[in-house]
């Protein structure tokens, strides 16, 4: 072979090794730099030390076991091998191996050690839980041992046994191969098949193997608490009365067999180990398999309910405790299906708090009114939080961060994506229970620069969002000027709280307001917000300039945009060429090295997603699928709920997190993620985390400090968790009960609301979560956040709610809610209103069908559908109301056709109570319409203002002159607009709206000037 060809292979191998080494070094060093930038290097070093310990420990065990076995087999090889065809064939292999036997030996040992070490290092979390285990203070029902043994100790012992088994098996195989290769074991020779040395060697290895098997049998008895044999999860009657004793007997037999294998060192008889091995296998089949099967079939199956009763009870109690539903309050709720006028009027005070704005529908409205530029992005499902307005009222609030999805189309390249378009800008928020006269949300925080109540919270409000869920995987700041916001945009005129219409009936309760089509060149009347389908003064490059923020820079004078230079500390300083080289390798991007604007003052910001940051800082946590933004003390903070989980809680039924947390939001959008598909049977919301949207600071607050799993991890990472006493009052007001935990708990409560073992065995009262009736498909209805007043409570509470239907039927079985306000004394209290089985209350699917089949509803929807308007059903809310259960569903209307500027407007509200459904332009009107022919009890006129034209006895003064003419014109314009709407003539409808606005302006002017006196 030519010398060049001989060198090609080693040179190629060396190049591969160098490249792999550089990639490993780049990832290692940049990971360390990231942990250093967030202040959690202790996590990095703890994980690294633990992985290294397990790597070398696991590799050493495998290397010693296999190396000593091979070494002993070679050293005890026979000096003279018998002359046979078998040995003649083996001579060729020996002659090839002997010159390189040390290379083969060390290559084999090194390869096995590396593979084993890499596998063992992956068990670092199991090891840390073992060495830092914390007692639960609760004993299991079968063995009387603390739960911590099964959660922390048992899994590690299983791992250790597994690696010891692997080491002994590979050592045995290697010994057989070496003995056979060098004549110690002869398969085709006459006489003895193995030399005495080979027999001793293999007997010892088999004895160790059987001894480990005995240890496995002993450990198996504790594993019965995770058995799937019985009616429920956990040790069953057969497990306790048959399998448990079988494991103990097999343990004893395995010990005897191991002793026989070791004794064969002296007996030197091949029959001894063979008989021992046969005895062990036969015992495992008969005692470990056949006997329990006979007990199950003959004893248990005919008497299953009676015999399994105590074990079912164990499962019920353990499962309810493990998932935190053991304290749920179940109330028998004899829901009323009919209301009188007086009963409805008595509930009027709860009406204004109902959240009608659907966070899954108004995202498009936010996008149209507050996007400002096409590269800003709002999530498909917005968040629901709580904020206090300037008048001191706390309201449910729809909130979203205005994030940056990337550069504009046609400008998307490496430089603009990673160095220029680096951050989003501000949050947008709207009241959840108020809309303006056109059905648009009433905004609390809006526009760029930020305007509204939220930006006034705290000092020095910082709206820029460098850490969020959208945008590039990494950005480099303090290099090129960073796009901040447009200066050439007219500030959009959006509806605010002052523009919200009161929740009172309109003149025509059964007629909807449809959005007008977009009309070029037609302006909205003065003082009136533009209709849907029209441009609501969006930011355009031709619009007049907006006010510039004080810290923005304006390059080029009239460039039309403000820029910013990042002054936070959320990134990693690119202080040297070596740093830039490592990040260029990590991201495989040479432009990081070549861009001359990147200097020692530049920072690279990566791992920007809040959930990823929390999971990297605390890899033992599972983060909720819906982080949400909140304005806290002048900063935009991402708030995340994080869970500690385990699959080692005795008797508790395991659940697949992905299946339990899947609903229409997770399946139909990318805004909400289902949890990873891990099997767990214990979960706690033990940590509340925040990520600063500007500097990326990660803070983990120990929310459930009594959780033994969190206490265990706190021992492993002592500087990681911040005490919950450090949570500020402002932050606490935005903490809430987590969605995914609630979904897991409702999945458990489908069956485990039953606490009696006999009733559980029958299964007649099991529930299901209903499918979302407003969406196609069978995905479960998501839980909804709303403020409601639970029966017996004096005040409403911010809650997370859901419903249940009986298994196999669609009527309502129960209503479930949890107090979601972290500052409340009853935070986290699960409450269920269980409906009587004899009363058929319509479920969500049935009430949705009733809405769509109602003649009154069809009368309103028909002209809209004929005009090609798009009708969208909002979230179907269920809430206790007047001794029964009220369904409330907002109905949105959006201009049809190809108009991309239209957006949904809340135009009607559907309500259902008992067997009746109704529709109205607002909630009060819809409830009034439930009473056919009766005077609506909720539509009382507002009290006259001081100085009005009403007399002391309440008599209304006559109206005349200009005011009377203006009111007549307004009424005529309204009637003509409604007629045009019914005929589908949107142009005429728009003209009528203009005349209506003009008439109202004249009426207001006449009233102020006394023209109506």
XYZ file of C-alpha atoms in Angstrom, residues 596-928:
333
model
C -16.485 44.337 12.310
C -19.215 45.987 14.403
C -18.987 43.213 17.007
C -16.528 44.504 19.584
C -15.458 43.759 23.126
C -18.472 45.776 24.312
C -20.887 43.536 22.443
C -22.926 40.834 24.169
C -24.466 37.706 22.749
C -27.888 36.870 24.167
C -29.052 33.280 23.759
C -31.423 30.771 25.332
C -33.957 33.576 25.216
C -37.147 31.599 25.724
C -38.245 31.991 29.384
C -39.183 28.320 29.782
C -35.861 27.156 28.346
C -33.969 29.464 30.679
C -35.755 28.134 33.754
C -35.335 24.499 32.716
C -31.631 25.028 32.050
C -31.090 26.711 35.407
C -33.146 24.028 37.181
C -33.115 20.894 34.988
C -35.127 18.939 37.537
C -38.179 21.168 37.030
C -40.984 20.763 34.507
C -42.206 24.173 33.358
C -45.853 24.967 32.642
C -46.739 25.246 28.973
C -47.955 28.851 29.174
C -45.523 31.446 30.531
C -47.241 34.817 30.783
C -45.978 38.411 30.941
C -46.669 40.726 33.863
C -45.639 44.289 34.653
C -44.024 44.166 38.079
C -42.431 47.199 39.698
C -41.831 48.895 36.361
C -40.403 45.808 34.656
C -41.872 43.291 32.266
C -41.423 39.909 33.886
C -42.239 36.525 32.456
C -43.964 34.513 35.178
C -43.691 30.738 35.026
C -45.064 27.916 37.107
C -42.665 25.018 37.581
C -43.362 21.533 38.866
C -41.441 18.895 40.755
C -42.553 15.439 39.688
C -41.839 11.822 40.489
C -42.928 8.420 39.234
C -42.095 6.723 42.525
C -45.085 7.381 44.797
C -46.409 3.992 46.041
C -49.909 3.025 44.965
C -50.537 6.312 43.113
C -51.857 5.850 39.574
C -49.392 7.209 36.980
C -50.476 9.650 34.304
C -49.011 10.776 30.985
C -48.409 14.502 31.305
C -48.751 15.139 27.574
C -52.137 13.442 27.343
C -53.399 15.078 30.525
C -52.484 18.613 29.423
C -53.638 18.422 25.804
C -56.656 20.536 24.857
C -57.830 22.707 21.981
C -55.251 25.379 22.818
C -52.285 22.975 22.695
C -53.509 21.215 19.549
C -54.753 24.222 17.601
C -52.064 26.801 18.389
C -48.370 27.162 19.079
C -48.980 29.592 21.943
C -49.690 26.889 24.519
C -47.510 23.806 24.892
C -48.537 20.493 26.387
C -46.133 19.139 28.991
C -43.607 16.504 27.848
C -44.939 12.965 27.697
C -43.475 11.711 30.959
C -45.190 9.124 33.137
C -45.482 10.578 36.642
C -47.583 9.803 39.701
C -46.646 12.761 41.887
C -46.690 16.470 41.050
C -46.422 19.720 42.951
C -46.317 23.345 41.829
C -43.313 23.833 44.078
C -41.645 26.754 42.282
C -42.804 30.102 40.958
C -40.214 31.495 38.561
C -39.683 34.860 36.919
C -37.549 35.851 33.952
C -36.841 39.533 33.404
C -37.760 40.404 29.819
C -34.969 42.980 29.575
C -31.936 41.456 31.278
C -32.978 37.801 31.462
C -32.557 37.467 35.235
C -33.944 34.120 36.396
C -35.369 33.898 39.919
C -36.808 30.713 41.370
C -39.056 31.112 44.382
C -39.725 28.075 46.549
C -43.519 28.219 46.555
C -44.270 24.862 48.201
C -41.527 24.632 50.817
C -43.109 21.497 52.319
C -42.580 19.464 49.159
C -40.006 16.713 49.942
C -38.915 16.575 46.292
C -38.117 20.301 46.296
C -36.351 19.941 49.648
C -34.235 17.152 48.172
C -33.212 19.257 45.189
C -32.571 22.241 47.455
C -29.990 20.122 49.283
C -28.359 19.244 45.974
C -28.383 22.887 44.801
C -28.329 24.910 48.027
C -28.062 28.340 46.387
C -30.685 27.840 43.708
C -34.075 28.427 45.349
C -35.092 31.799 46.775
C -37.382 31.792 49.788
C -40.943 32.764 48.947
C -40.831 35.491 51.596
C -38.773 37.440 49.037
C -41.775 37.660 46.693
C -42.916 41.264 46.523
C -46.561 42.175 47.004
C -46.681 43.440 43.429
C -45.378 40.142 42.050
C -47.659 38.107 44.297
C -50.678 39.896 42.853
C -49.837 38.362 39.474
C -49.127 34.830 40.629
C -51.919 32.409 39.846
C -52.878 28.768 40.002
C -51.147 27.022 37.080
C -53.064 25.744 34.065
C -51.242 22.461 33.574
C -51.478 21.402 37.212
C -55.199 22.117 37.103
C -55.540 20.021 33.936
C -53.638 17.134 35.516
C -55.805 17.333 38.624
C -59.058 17.410 36.672
C -57.838 14.367 34.720
C -57.313 12.557 38.025
C -60.629 13.741 39.441
C -62.497 12.219 36.521
C -62.283 8.986 38.526
C -60.798 9.878 41.882
C -63.576 12.190 42.998
C -64.945 8.871 44.230
C -63.458 8.006 47.617
C -65.299 4.746 48.335
C -63.625 1.597 47.020
C -66.882 -0.210 46.201
C -68.252 2.741 44.229
C -64.879 3.108 42.478
C -64.946 -0.551 41.451
C -68.374 -0.127 39.899
C -67.257 2.901 37.902
C -70.791 4.111 37.193
C -70.030 7.626 38.421
C -66.819 8.233 36.500
C -66.670 11.532 34.596
C -65.118 12.900 31.436
C -63.873 16.334 30.493
C -66.186 17.529 27.696
C -64.870 18.275 24.249
C -64.621 21.960 23.404
C -68.022 22.668 21.772
C -66.784 25.825 20.054
C -64.084 23.977 18.094
C -64.107 21.011 15.770
C -62.601 17.740 16.956
C -62.617 15.839 20.215
C -59.942 17.743 22.119
C -60.928 18.592 25.704
C -62.267 22.008 26.564
C -59.488 24.109 28.120
C -59.920 25.478 31.627
C -60.961 29.125 31.731
C -59.872 31.943 34.018
C -62.632 34.172 35.281
C -63.788 35.997 38.374
C -66.789 34.278 39.894
C -68.643 34.077 43.162
C -68.857 30.558 44.465
C -72.064 29.598 46.289
C -71.783 30.692 49.892
C -69.037 33.259 49.251
C -69.600 36.954 49.861
C -67.178 38.154 47.184
C -65.999 36.997 43.803
C -62.591 35.353 43.411
C -60.234 35.055 40.457
C -60.605 31.386 39.582
C -59.667 28.681 37.127
C -62.701 26.647 36.116
C -63.721 23.530 34.230
C -66.672 21.192 33.874
C -67.302 17.438 33.859
C -69.859 15.312 32.066
C -70.803 11.719 32.948
C -68.938 8.995 31.096
C -70.893 8.195 27.950
C -73.316 11.131 28.249
C -73.295 14.859 27.524
C -75.265 16.374 30.382
C -73.409 18.266 33.084
C -72.096 16.194 36.004
C -70.029 18.723 37.963
C -68.442 22.137 37.956
C -64.895 22.548 39.246
C -63.040 25.693 40.277
C -59.886 26.610 42.135
C -59.041 29.888 43.837
C -56.296 31.318 41.628
C -55.294 34.417 43.589
C -51.952 33.764 45.277
C -52.602 36.374 47.957
C -55.866 34.718 48.982
C -56.080 32.615 52.124
C -57.901 29.977 50.099
C -55.435 29.916 47.205
C -55.279 26.470 45.643
C -58.494 25.248 47.227
C -60.187 22.927 44.745
C -63.975 23.000 44.905
C -66.459 20.862 43.018
C -70.182 21.389 42.686
C -71.580 17.910 42.022
C -74.978 17.916 40.385
C -77.664 15.400 41.322
C -77.685 12.337 39.077
C -81.453 12.535 38.773
C -81.405 16.017 37.253
C -80.330 16.409 33.628
C -78.536 19.750 33.403
C -77.357 20.544 29.891
C -73.626 20.105 29.371
C -71.393 22.391 27.265
C -71.998 20.431 24.062
C -75.743 20.374 24.579
C -75.976 24.072 25.407
C -73.900 24.891 22.312
C -76.347 22.896 20.194
C -79.204 24.739 21.866
C -77.607 28.074 20.960
C -77.293 27.107 17.331
C -80.819 25.671 17.171
C -82.531 28.618 18.889
C -84.874 30.579 16.603
C -83.988 33.840 18.353
C -80.285 33.217 17.828
C -80.807 32.208 14.195
C -82.778 35.395 13.600
C -79.733 37.424 14.650
C -77.161 35.283 12.857
C -79.018 34.860 9.569
C -78.396 38.359 8.142
C -74.761 38.122 9.190
C -74.258 34.768 7.512
C -76.035 35.928 4.380
C -73.704 38.915 4.205
C -70.614 36.626 4.298
C -69.595 37.986 7.687
C -67.563 35.523 9.739
C -69.184 34.548 13.031
C -66.922 33.164 15.756
C -68.129 31.605 18.985
C -65.973 32.629 21.937
C -65.142 30.681 25.072
C -68.146 29.007 26.653
C -67.914 30.066 30.290
C -69.744 28.225 33.046
C -70.300 29.849 36.421
C -72.526 29.414 39.470
C -75.383 31.900 39.273
C -78.568 32.362 41.263
C -78.597 28.826 42.663
C -77.943 27.262 39.288
C -75.290 27.255 36.584
C -75.123 29.949 33.937
C -73.512 29.519 30.527
C -72.109 32.643 28.915
C -70.607 32.732 25.439
C -69.483 35.861 23.595
C -70.165 35.968 19.877
C -67.727 37.750 17.587
C -68.398 39.060 14.106
C -65.758 39.788 11.524
C -66.152 41.261 8.035
C -65.886 38.524 5.428
C -64.324 38.507 2.004
C -60.676 39.049 1.248
C -60.198 42.030 3.532
C -57.100 41.276 5.614
C -57.565 44.349 7.815
C -60.756 43.148 9.475
C -60.793 41.654 12.920
C -63.358 40.104 15.280
C -65.686 42.400 17.196
C -67.720 41.287 20.204
C -71.269 41.920 19.026
C -73.587 39.570 20.895
C -73.674 37.476 24.045
C -75.315 34.080 24.306
C -76.581 32.840 27.656
C -78.086 29.596 28.834
C -79.739 28.711 32.116
C -81.587 25.476 32.655
C -83.406 24.634 29.431
C -83.559 28.224 28.179
C -81.126 30.104 25.947
C -81.148 33.703 24.780
C -79.064 36.264 22.948
C -78.474 39.957 23.509
C -76.097 42.723 22.601
C -74.621 42.474 26.102
C -74.862 40.151 29.058
C -77.609 41.992 30.915
C -79.741 42.192 27.827
C -79.245 38.512 27.076
C -80.348 37.613 30.599
C -83.397 39.860 30.268
